[in-house]
PDB file of C-alpha atoms and ligand atoms in Angstrom:
ATOM      1  CA  MET A 298     -12.807-155.053  -6.460  1.00 84.00           C
ATOM      2  CA  ALA A 299      -9.690-153.129  -7.450  1.00 91.00           C
ATOM      3  CA  GLN A 300      -7.961-149.961  -6.332  1.00 96.00           C
ATOM      4  CA  LEU A 301      -6.588-147.734  -9.067  1.00 97.00           C
ATOM      5  CA  ASN A 302      -4.671-144.468  -9.034  1.00 98.00           C
ATOM      6  CA  ILE A 303      -6.022-142.535 -12.009  1.00 98.00           C
ATOM      7  CA  ASN A 304      -4.878-138.965 -12.611  1.00 98.00           C
ATOM      8  CA  GLY A 305      -3.685-138.728  -9.014  1.00 97.00           C
ATOM      9  CA  THR A 306      -6.939-139.900  -7.433  1.00 97.00           C
ATOM     10  CA  VAL A 307      -7.157-143.350  -5.850  1.00 96.00           C
ATOM     11  CA  ARG A 308     -10.487-145.022  -6.606  1.00 95.00           C
ATOM     12  CA  ASP A 309     -12.107-148.296  -5.628  1.00 96.00           C
ATOM     13  CA  VAL A 310     -13.812-149.981  -8.551  1.00 96.00           C
ATOM     14  CA  GLU A 311     -16.122-152.988  -8.466  1.00 95.00           C
ATOM     15  CA  VAL A 312     -15.008-155.070 -11.413  1.00 96.00           C
ATOM     16  CA  GLU A 313     -13.764-158.537 -12.216  1.00 96.00           C
ATOM     17  CA  ALA A 314      -9.971-158.881 -12.341  1.00 96.00           C
ATOM     18  CA  ASP A 315     -10.027-159.707 -16.049  1.00 97.00           C
ATOM     19  CA  THR A 316     -11.903-156.525 -17.009  1.00 97.00           C
ATOM     20  CA  PRO A 317      -9.864-154.436 -19.464  1.00 98.00           C
ATOM     21  CA  LEU A 318      -8.523-151.256 -17.877  1.00 98.00           C
ATOM     22  CA  LEU A 319     -10.056-149.272 -20.749  1.00 98.00           C
ATOM     23  CA  TRP A 320     -13.580-150.238 -19.680  1.00 98.00           C
ATOM     24  CA  VAL A 321     -12.939-149.166 -16.111  1.00 98.00           C
ATOM     25  CA  ILE A 322     -11.534-145.825 -17.223  1.00 98.00           C
ATOM     26  CA  ARG A 323     -14.521-145.164 -19.504  1.00 98.00           C
ATOM     27  CA  GLU A 324     -17.438-146.909 -17.788  1.00 97.00           C
ATOM     28  CA  GLN A 325     -16.671-146.894 -14.067  1.00 95.00           C
ATOM     29  CA  VAL A 326     -14.644-143.707 -13.798  1.00 97.00           C
ATOM     30  CA  GLY A 327     -16.340-141.829 -16.649  1.00 97.00           C
ATOM     31  CA  LEU A 328     -13.200-140.546 -18.353  1.00 98.00           C
ATOM     32  CA  THR A 329     -14.220-140.909 -21.987  1.00 98.00           C
ATOM     33  CA  GLY A 330     -11.273-139.159 -23.618  1.00 98.00           C
ATOM     34  CA  THR A 331      -9.586-142.552 -23.868  1.00 98.00           C
ATOM     35  CA  LYS A 332     -11.131-144.282 -26.878  1.00 98.00           C
ATOM     36  CA  TYR A 333     -11.981-147.808 -27.930  1.00 98.00           C
ATOM     37  CA  GLY A 334     -10.773-148.588 -31.434  1.00 98.00           C
ATOM     38  CA  CYS A 335      -9.736-152.186 -32.035  1.00 98.00           C
ATOM     39  CA  GLY A 336      -9.653-153.791 -28.601  1.00 97.00           C
ATOM     40  CA  VAL A 337      -6.617-155.874 -29.537  1.00 98.00           C
ATOM     41  CA  ALA A 338      -3.647-153.557 -28.868  1.00 98.00           C
ATOM     42  CA  GLN A 339      -3.270-152.553 -32.511  1.00 98.00           C
ATOM     43  CA  CYS A 340      -4.599-149.029 -33.004  1.00 98.00           C
ATOM     44  CA  GLY A 341      -3.500-147.105 -29.906  1.00 98.00           C
ATOM     45  CA  ALA A 342      -6.776-145.191 -29.458  1.00 98.00           C
ATOM     46  CA  CYS A 343      -6.898-146.434 -25.858  1.00 98.00           C
ATOM     47  CA  SER A 344      -3.376-145.249 -24.946  1.00 98.00           C
ATOM     48  CA  VAL A 345      -2.744-144.088 -21.402  1.00 98.00           C
ATOM     49  CA  HIS A 346       0.378-143.698 -19.316  1.00 98.00           C
ATOM     50  CA  ILE A 347       1.165-146.165 -16.566  1.00 98.00           C
ATOM     51  CA  ASN A 348       4.170-145.087 -14.537  1.00 98.00           C
ATOM     52  CA  ASP A 349       5.146-142.753 -17.401  1.00 96.00           C
ATOM     53  CA  GLU A 350       5.112-145.518 -20.022  1.00 97.00           C
ATOM     54  CA  VAL A 351       2.525-145.424 -22.793  1.00 98.00           C
ATOM     55  CA  GLN A 352       0.306-148.510 -22.630  1.00 98.00           C
ATOM     56  CA  ARG A 353      -2.728-149.785 -24.539  1.00 98.00           C
ATOM     57  CA  SER A 354      -5.425-149.953 -21.909  1.00 98.00           C
ATOM     58  CA  CYS A 355      -7.752-152.220 -23.922  1.00 98.00           C
ATOM     59  CA  SER A 356      -5.299-155.048 -23.429  1.00 98.00           C
ATOM     60  CA  ILE A 357      -4.405-154.633 -19.760  1.00 98.00           C
ATOM     61  CA  ARG A 358      -6.389-156.531 -17.135  1.00 98.00           C
ATOM     62  CA  VAL A 359      -7.385-154.473 -14.139  1.00 97.00           C
ATOM     63  CA  GLY A 360      -6.122-157.332 -11.991  1.00 96.00           C
ATOM     64  CA  ASP A 361      -2.631-156.720 -13.340  1.00 97.00           C
ATOM     65  CA  VAL A 362      -2.563-153.065 -12.258  1.00 98.00           C
ATOM     66  CA  LYS A 363      -1.295-152.314  -8.763  1.00 97.00           C
ATOM     67  CA  PRO A 364      -2.832-149.591  -6.552  1.00 96.00           C
ATOM     68  CA  THR A 365       0.575-147.889  -6.567  1.00 96.00           C
ATOM     69  CA  ASP A 366       0.740-147.762 -10.368  1.00 98.00           C
ATOM     70  CA  ARG A 367       0.213-144.219 -11.634  1.00 98.00           C
ATOM     71  CA  ILE A 368      -2.315-144.204 -14.471  1.00 98.00           C
ATOM     72  CA  VAL A 369      -2.655-140.966 -16.422  1.00 98.00           C
ATOM     73  CA  THR A 370      -5.333-140.435 -19.056  1.00 98.00           C
ATOM     74  CA  ILE A 371      -5.660-137.574 -21.537  1.00 98.00           C
ATOM     75  CA  GLU A 372      -7.774-135.748 -18.934  1.00 98.00           C
ATOM     76  CA  GLY A 373      -4.849-135.886 -16.508  1.00 98.00           C
ATOM     77  CA  LEU A 374      -2.103-134.844 -18.909  1.00 97.00           C
ATOM     78  CA  SER A 375      -2.698-131.208 -17.950  1.00 96.00           C
ATOM     79  CA  LYS A 376      -5.438-129.320 -16.165  1.00 93.00           C
ATOM     80  CA  ASP A 377      -6.141-126.916 -19.001  1.00 95.00           C
ATOM     81  CA  GLY A 378      -4.683-128.274 -22.237  1.00 95.00           C
ATOM     82  CA  SER A 379      -1.371-126.556 -21.542  1.00 96.00           C
ATOM     83  CA  HIS A 380       0.902-129.584 -21.971  1.00 97.00           C
ATOM     84  CA  PRO A 381       3.430-128.736 -24.727  1.00 97.00           C
ATOM     85  CA  VAL A 382       2.128-131.609 -26.866  1.00 98.00           C
ATOM     86  CA  GLN A 383      -1.467-130.398 -26.553  1.00 98.00           C
ATOM     87  CA  LYS A 384      -0.406-126.862 -27.455  1.00 97.00           C
ATOM     88  CA  ALA A 385       1.550-128.113 -30.468  1.00 98.00           C
ATOM     89  CA  TRP A 386      -1.429-130.219 -31.625  1.00 98.00           C
ATOM     90  CA  LEU A 387      -3.576-127.097 -31.539  1.00 97.00           C
ATOM     91  CA  ALA A 388      -0.986-124.946 -33.291  1.00 97.00           C
ATOM     92  CA  VAL A 389      -0.523-127.460 -36.113  1.00 98.00           C
ATOM     93  CA  ASP A 390      -4.269-128.239 -36.205  1.00 98.00           C
ATOM     94  CA  VAL A 391      -3.524-131.956 -36.231  1.00 98.00           C
ATOM     95  CA  PRO A 392      -6.921-133.659 -35.789  1.00 98.00           C
ATOM     96  CA  GLN A 393      -9.309-134.486 -38.579  1.00 98.00           C
ATOM     97  CA  CYS A 394     -12.148-136.595 -37.105  1.00 98.00           C
ATOM     98  CA  GLY A 395     -10.270-136.596 -33.804  1.00 98.00           C
ATOM     99  CA  PHE A 396     -11.043-140.145 -32.712  1.00 98.00           C
ATOM    100  CA  CYS A 397      -7.445-141.348 -32.538  1.00 98.00           C
ATOM    101  CA  GLN A 398      -5.982-138.117 -31.258  1.00 98.00           C
ATOM    102  CA  SER A 399      -6.030-138.522 -27.498  1.00 98.00           C
ATOM    103  CA  GLY A 400      -4.085-141.748 -27.977  1.00 98.00           C
ATOM    104  CA  GLN A 401      -1.701-140.001 -30.360  1.00 98.00           C
ATOM    105  CA  ILE A 402      -1.111-137.212 -27.848  1.00 98.00           C
ATOM    106  CA  MET A 403      -0.445-139.691 -25.033  1.00 98.00           C
ATOM    107  CA  ALA A 404       2.043-141.550 -27.226  1.00 98.00           C
ATOM    108  CA  ALA A 405       3.782-138.310 -28.193  1.00 98.00           C
ATOM    109  CA  ALA A 406       3.965-137.097 -24.590  1.00 98.00           C
ATOM    110  CA  ALA A 407       5.538-140.393 -23.511  1.00 98.00           C
ATOM    111  CA  LEU A 408       8.018-140.218 -26.390  1.00 98.00           C
ATOM    112  CA  LEU A 409       9.137-136.697 -25.469  1.00 98.00           C
ATOM    113  CA  LYS A 410       9.571-137.676 -21.840  1.00 96.00           C
ATOM    114  CA  LYS A 411      12.145-140.270 -22.924  1.00 96.00           C
ATOM    115  CA  THR A 412      13.572-138.539 -25.993  1.00 97.00           C
ATOM    116  CA  ALA A 413      13.426-134.773 -25.679  1.00 97.00           C
ATOM    117  CA  LYS A 414      14.596-134.096 -29.255  1.00 97.00           C
ATOM    118  CA  PRO A 415      13.323-136.990 -31.382  1.00 97.00           C
ATOM    119  CA  THR A 416      14.313-137.474 -34.993  1.00 96.00           C
ATOM    120  CA  ASP A 417      11.775-138.430 -37.656  1.00 95.00           C
ATOM    121  CA  ARG A 418      12.974-142.003 -37.230  1.00 96.00           C
ATOM    122  CA  ASP A 419      12.407-141.838 -33.453  1.00 97.00           C
ATOM    123  CA  ILE A 420       8.911-140.497 -34.040  1.00 96.00           C
ATOM    124  CA  ASP A 421       8.044-143.160 -36.592  1.00 94.00           C
ATOM    125  CA  ALA A 422       9.355-145.896 -34.292  1.00 95.00           C
ATOM    126  CA  ALA A 423       7.499-144.656 -31.230  1.00 95.00           C
ATOM    127  CA  MET A 424       4.261-143.439 -32.780  1.00 94.00           C
ATOM    128  CA  THR A 425       2.664-146.682 -33.930  1.00 97.00           C
ATOM    129  CA  ASN A 426      -0.896-145.471 -33.324  1.00 98.00           C
ATOM    130  CA  ILE A 427      -3.198-145.769 -36.320  1.00 98.00           C
ATOM    131  CA  CYS A 428      -4.979-142.725 -37.745  1.00 98.00           C
ATOM    132  CA  ARG A 429      -7.613-143.638 -40.309  1.00 98.00           C
ATOM    133  CA  CYS A 430      -7.764-139.992 -41.391  1.00 98.00           C
ATOM    134  CA  GLY A 431      -4.069-140.068 -42.274  1.00 98.00           C
ATOM    135  CA  THR A 432      -2.894-137.158 -40.132  1.00 98.00           C
ATOM    136  CA  TYR A 433       0.598-138.635 -39.814  1.00 97.00           C
ATOM    137  CA  GLN A 434       2.419-135.692 -41.411  1.00 96.00           C
ATOM    138  CA  ARG A 435       0.805-133.222 -39.036  1.00 97.00           C
ATOM    139  CA  ILE A 436       1.447-135.510 -36.056  1.00 97.00           C
ATOM    140  CA  ARG A 437       5.125-135.592 -36.912  1.00 97.00           C
ATOM    141  CA  ALA A 438       5.200-131.796 -37.345  1.00 97.00           C
ATOM    142  CA  ALA A 439       3.454-131.291 -34.008  1.00 98.00           C
ATOM    143  CA  VAL A 440       5.877-133.587 -32.194  1.00 98.00           C
ATOM    144  CA  HIS A 441       8.768-131.552 -33.611  1.00 98.00           C
ATOM    145  CA  LEU A 442       7.042-128.336 -32.598  1.00 98.00           C
ATOM    146  CA  ALA A 443       6.531-129.587 -29.045  1.00 98.00           C
ATOM    147  CA  ALA A 444      10.169-130.683 -28.928  1.00 97.00           C
ATOM    148  CA  GLY A 445      11.456-127.390 -30.306  1.00 94.00           C
ATOM    149  CA  THR A 446      12.944-129.179 -33.307  1.00 84.00           C
ATOM    150  CA  SER A 447      10.513-127.862 -35.887  1.00 77.00           C
ATOM    151  CA  THR A 448      12.104-127.051 -39.230  1.00 63.00           C
ATOM    152  CA  THR A 449       8.888-126.505 -41.161  1.00 56.00           C
ATOM    153  CA  ASN A 450       6.220-123.871 -41.005  1.00 49.00           C
ATOM    154  CA  ARG A 451       2.606-124.826 -40.587  1.00 47.00           C
ATOM    155  CA  SER A 452       1.618-124.444 -44.227  1.00 44.00           C
ATOM    156  CA  SER A 453       4.115-127.071 -45.310  1.00 45.00           C
ATOM    157  CA  THR A 454       2.520-129.665 -43.035  1.00 45.00           C
ATOM    158  CA  LEU A 455      -0.972-129.505 -44.588  1.00 44.00           C
TER     159      LEU A 455
HETATM  160  S1  FES B  35      -8.445-149.987 -28.684  1.00 53.93           S
HETATM  161 FE1  FES B  35      -6.615-150.464 -27.652  1.00 53.93          FE
HETATM  162  S2  FES B  35      -5.125-150.557 -29.197  1.00 53.93           S
HETATM  163 FE2  FES B  35      -6.981-150.288 -30.273  1.00 53.93          FE
HETATM  164  S1  FES B  36      -8.009-137.988 -36.878  1.00 53.93           S
HETATM  165 FE1  FES B  36      -9.503-139.393 -37.575  1.00 53.93          FE
HETATM  166  S2  FES B  36      -8.667-141.320 -37.035  1.00 53.93           S
HETATM  167 FE2  FES B  36      -7.074-139.934 -36.599  1.00 53.93          FE
END
């Protein structure tokens, strides 16, 4: 049994302490925007925020999360897709297959919370999520757009 604060709602979940947080988010709570990619903290598809830090939920034991920890998933980033990062992703048309993108957006949102005007180097250092479709150029453009540091127009990012 664990108590988790996910997207502002405190929930009791019946799971073993060593259950990965990702499984609880997807299976017990039913928030499937957070994806399973590698399961070993490499790809970032499972990224969520815990107390405003981006974390890879496949590799966090539920038993290590406190009831007071604030977990935010892609569903909780905004009510209606109006977070600046979500709007920039739409404007730049970032996704290809889309599988990695909720994790990418969570990583970008966490980056901008810490570094409001990131350089390309900041983005490359912070955005270590893997995209098998190779959307990295558009991700970088969208982060700049969300930060208000865009120097390119959309056509140059495609
Ligand atoms: S599924 Fe968690 S990092 Fe890949
Ligand atoms: S958009 Fe397909 S894996 Fe990133």
